[in-house]
Coordinates of C-alpha atoms in Angstrom, one line a residue:
Chain Q
A1 CA 0.0 0.0 0.0
Q2 CA 1.1 3.5 -0.6
S3 CA 2.4 5.5 2.3
V4 CA 3.9 8.8 3.1
S5 CA 6.4 9.4 5.9
Q6 CA 7.1 12.8 7.4
H7 CA 10.1 12.3 9.6
N8 CA 9.8 15.2 12.0
H9 CA 6.6 15.5 14.0
H10 CA 7.6 18.7 15.7
V11 CA 10.1 21.3 14.7
I12 CA 11.0 24.4 16.6
L13 CA 13.0 27.2 14.9
S14 CA 13.9 30.8 15.5
E15 CA 13.0 33.4 13.1
A16 CA 15.4 33.7 10.1
A17 CA 16.5 30.1 10.5
S18 CA 16.4 27.8 7.4
L19 CA 13.7 25.1 7.2
E20 CA 13.7 21.7 5.7
L21 CA 10.9 19.2 6.3
G22 CA 11.3 15.7 5.1
C23 CA 8.8 13.7 3.1
N24 CA 9.3 10.2 1.7
Y25 CA 6.7 8.1 -0.1
S26 CA 6.5 4.5 -1.1
Y27 CA 5.3 4.0 -4.7
G28 CA 7.4 3.0 -7.7
G29 CA 5.4 4.6 -10.5
T30 CA 4.4 8.0 -11.6
V31 CA 3.4 10.3 -8.7
N32 CA 1.9 13.7 -8.1
L33 CA 3.1 15.3 -4.9
F34 CA 1.7 18.1 -2.8
W35 CA 2.5 20.1 0.3
Y36 CA -0.4 21.5 2.2
V37 CA -0.2 23.9 5.2
Q38 CA -2.7 24.4 8.0
Y39 CA -2.3 27.6 10.0
P40 CA -3.8 27.6 13.5
G41 CA -7.6 27.7 13.2
Q42 CA -7.6 27.8 9.5
H43 CA -8.3 25.3 6.7
L44 CA -5.8 23.2 4.7
Q45 CA -4.2 25.3 2.0
L46 CA -2.1 24.2 -0.9
L47 CA 1.5 25.4 -0.7
L48 CA 2.9 23.8 -3.8
K49 CA 2.6 20.8 -6.0
Y50 CA 4.6 18.7 -8.5
F51 CA 3.2 16.9 -11.5
S52 CA 6.0 16.9 -14.0
G53 CA 8.9 19.0 -15.4
D54 CA 11.4 20.9 -13.2
P55 CA 11.8 18.9 -10.0
L56 CA 12.4 22.1 -8.1
V57 CA 9.0 23.5 -7.4
K58 CA 8.3 27.0 -6.0
G59 CA 5.2 27.7 -4.1
I60 CA 3.6 30.5 -2.1
K61 CA 5.2 32.4 0.7
G62 CA 8.8 31.6 -0.3
F63 CA 8.5 27.9 0.0
E64 CA 10.0 25.4 -2.4
A65 CA 10.3 21.7 -2.6
E66 CA 12.5 19.3 -4.6
F67 CA 11.4 16.1 -6.0
I68 CA 14.2 13.5 -6.0
K69 CA 12.8 10.4 -7.7
S70 CA 15.7 8.2 -6.8
K71 CA 15.2 8.9 -3.1
F72 CA 11.4 8.9 -3.3
S73 CA 11.5 12.2 -1.5
F74 CA 9.8 15.6 -1.8
N75 CA 11.3 17.7 0.9
L76 CA 10.0 21.2 1.7
R77 CA 12.4 24.1 2.2
K78 CA 12.4 27.7 3.1
P79 CA 15.7 29.7 3.5
S80 CA 14.4 32.0 6.2
V81 CA 11.3 31.3 8.3
Q82 CA 9.0 33.9 9.9
W83 CA 6.9 33.7 13.0
S84 CA 3.9 33.6 10.7
D85 CA 5.0 30.3 9.3
T86 CA 4.0 28.6 12.5
A87 CA 1.6 25.9 11.3
E88 CA 1.2 22.2 10.6
Y89 CA 2.6 21.0 7.2
F90 CA 1.3 18.0 5.4
C91 CA 2.9 16.1 2.5
A92 CA 0.6 14.2 0.2
V93 CA 0.9 11.9 -2.7
N94 CA -1.5 10.6 -5.3
A95 CA -0.3 7.6 -7.2
G96 CA -2.1 5.1 -9.3
S97 CA -5.5 6.6 -8.5
F98 CA -5.6 10.4 -9.0
Q99 CA -8.4 11.0 -6.5
K100 CA -6.8 9.0 -3.6
L101 CA -4.6 11.5 -1.8
V102 CA -2.4 9.8 0.8
F103 CA -1.3 12.1 3.5
G104 CA 1.6 12.0 5.9
T105 CA 1.0 12.5 9.6
G106 CA 2.1 16.1 9.4
T107 CA 4.8 18.2 11.0
R108 CA 4.1 20.9 13.5
L109 CA 6.4 23.9 13.0
L110 CA 6.8 26.5 15.7
V111 CA 8.8 29.6 14.9
S112 CA 9.8 31.7 17.8
P113 CA 10.2 35.4 17.3
Chain L
E1 CA -11.1 33.0 1.9
T2 CA -11.9 29.4 0.9
G3 CA -14.0 28.3 -2.0
V4 CA -15.2 25.4 0.1
T5 CA -17.4 26.1 3.1
Q6 CA -18.5 23.7 5.8
T7 CA -21.2 23.9 8.4
P8 CA -21.4 23.6 11.3
R9 CA -17.8 24.4 12.3
H10 CA -18.3 22.6 15.7
L11 CA -20.7 19.9 16.7
V12 CA -21.2 18.0 19.9
M13 CA -23.5 15.0 19.8
G14 CA -24.5 12.0 21.9
M15 CA -24.2 8.5 20.6
T16 CA -27.9 8.2 19.9
N17 CA -28.3 11.5 18.1
K18 CA -28.6 12.0 14.3
K19 CA -26.9 15.0 12.7
S20 CA -25.6 16.0 9.3
L21 CA -22.5 17.9 8.2
K22 CA -22.8 20.1 5.1
C23 CA -20.2 21.1 2.5
E24 CA -20.6 23.5 -0.3
Q25 CA -18.1 24.4 -3.0
H26 CA -18.1 27.6 -5.0
L27 CA -15.4 26.6 -7.5
G28 CA -17.4 24.9 -10.2
H29 CA -15.8 21.6 -9.5
N30 CA -17.2 18.2 -10.2
A31 CA -15.6 16.0 -7.6
M32 CA -16.1 16.2 -3.8
Y33 CA -14.5 14.3 -0.9
W34 CA -15.0 13.6 2.8
Y35 CA -11.9 13.1 4.9
K36 CA -11.4 12.3 8.6
Q37 CA -8.6 14.0 10.5
S38 CA -7.9 12.4 13.9
A39 CA -5.2 13.4 16.3
K40 CA -1.8 11.9 15.5
K41 CA -3.1 10.1 12.4
P42 CA -2.9 11.0 8.8
L43 CA -5.9 12.4 7.0
E44 CA -8.1 9.5 5.9
L45 CA -10.1 9.6 2.8
M46 CA -13.7 8.4 3.5
F47 CA -15.8 9.0 0.3
V48 CA -15.4 10.4 -3.2
Y49 CA -18.1 11.7 -5.4
N50 CA -17.7 12.4 -9.1
F51 CA -20.6 14.2 -10.9
K52 CA -22.9 13.3 -7.9
E53 CA -22.0 9.6 -8.1
Q54 CA -20.1 7.9 -5.3
T55 CA -17.0 6.4 -6.8
E56 CA -15.1 5.6 -3.6
N57 CA -16.1 4.3 -0.1
N58 CA -12.9 3.7 1.9
S59 CA -14.4 1.0 4.1
V60 CA -16.3 3.5 6.1
P61 CA -18.8 2.2 8.7
S62 CA -22.4 2.5 7.8
R63 CA -23.1 5.0 10.7
F64 CA -21.6 7.5 8.2
S65 CA -23.9 8.1 5.3
P66 CA -22.9 10.5 2.5
E67 CA -25.2 12.3 0.2
C68 CA -24.4 14.4 -2.9
P69 CA -27.5 16.0 -4.4
N70 CA -25.5 18.0 -6.9
S71 CA -21.9 18.8 -7.8
S72 CA -21.8 21.8 -5.4
H73 CA -23.2 20.2 -2.3
L74 CA -22.1 17.3 -0.1
F75 CA -23.6 16.0 3.1
L76 CA -22.4 13.6 5.7
H77 CA -25.2 12.1 7.7
L78 CA -24.3 10.8 11.2
H79 CA -26.1 8.4 13.4
T80 CA -25.3 6.2 16.4
L81 CA -21.7 7.4 16.4
Q82 CA -19.0 6.2 18.8
P83 CA -16.7 8.4 20.9
E84 CA -13.8 7.3 18.7
D85 CA -15.5 9.0 15.8
S86 CA -14.6 12.4 17.4
A87 CA -12.4 14.1 14.9
L88 CA -12.2 17.0 12.4
Y89 CA -14.1 16.1 9.2
L90 CA -12.8 17.8 6.1
C91 CA -14.6 18.3 2.8
A92 CA -12.6 18.9 -0.4
S93 CA -13.3 19.4 -4.0
S94 CA -11.5 19.1 -7.3
Q95 CA -12.1 19.3 -11.0
E96 CA -12.4 16.1 -12.9
P97 CA -9.1 15.5 -14.6
G98 CA -10.5 14.6 -18.0
L99 CA -11.7 18.2 -18.2
A100 CA -8.9 20.1 -16.5
G101 CA -5.6 18.1 -16.6
E102 CA -3.2 18.9 -13.8
E103 CA -5.5 21.3 -12.1
G104 CA -8.2 18.6 -12.1
E105 CA -6.1 16.6 -9.6
T106 CA -5.6 19.3 -7.1
Q107 CA -8.0 19.2 -4.1
Y108 CA -9.1 22.3 -2.3
F109 CA -10.2 21.9 1.3
G110 CA -12.9 23.4 3.5
P111 CA -12.3 24.6 7.1
G112 CA -13.7 21.4 8.6
T113 CA -16.3 20.5 11.2
R114 CA -14.9 19.5 14.6
L115 CA -17.0 16.8 16.0
L116 CA -17.2 15.6 19.5
V117 CA -19.2 12.5 20.3
L118 CA -20.1 12.0 23.9

C-alpha cells in the first residue's frame, strides 16, 4: 500500500532560520506530490505541487520543494522562516488513483520570534 | 477565503443523536470528498463523489452516510456514532481530470467540522 512518511513530528526554529521538512513516499510509479499547510484555526491550504517538469517547485510564501525520484523524496524548504510560518505542514501523494490522496501525519512547526 | 465552506464548524452530539454535516463548494468543481482527521493520524479519505455519483467508499462504517444531491453540495449524515468518531471532518473538491488536466487533480479543502461524540 502507498504510504507517506514525514520524519519530523515537531520542529522548533527561531525566526530567520532555514527550514527543511522531510517527506518520503512509497510508490514506484508516476506520482503527483503536494505540500499543504494548516495555520492555527484555518483550513488546509495548498503550498505547492509537483506533477512533471522541473523537479524544483516553487510555491507560495517563499516555500519550495525538490522532487528526488531516486530517493522517493519531496522535501519542503524555506531559506528564512518567519513567525507567521507557525503551522502544521502535510505532505501528500496521489499515485495510481488520482483521487486518492495519501497524506503523511504532518509536521508541526513552531517559529519563535 | 476558501471556495469550500462547511457547516457547522463545531458539533457536539450524543451517541444516539442523528446529525448532518454540510459542505458547499463555489469553485465549479465536479468531484467532492470527505476526509477524517484524527489526532496523531494521517488524514483518511472516506468518500469520493464524481458528478454526484459515489466512486469511492474507503471501508467507512455505515453509521456515516454521505449524500451528494448536486456537484456543489455534499452532506455527511451521522447516526449512532461512537466516541472514537470524534475528529475533524474535512470536505474537499477538485475538477475532474478529463476536463482540466493537472488542475483537475488538485484538491481544495474546507475549514472542517470539529465533531465531539459524547
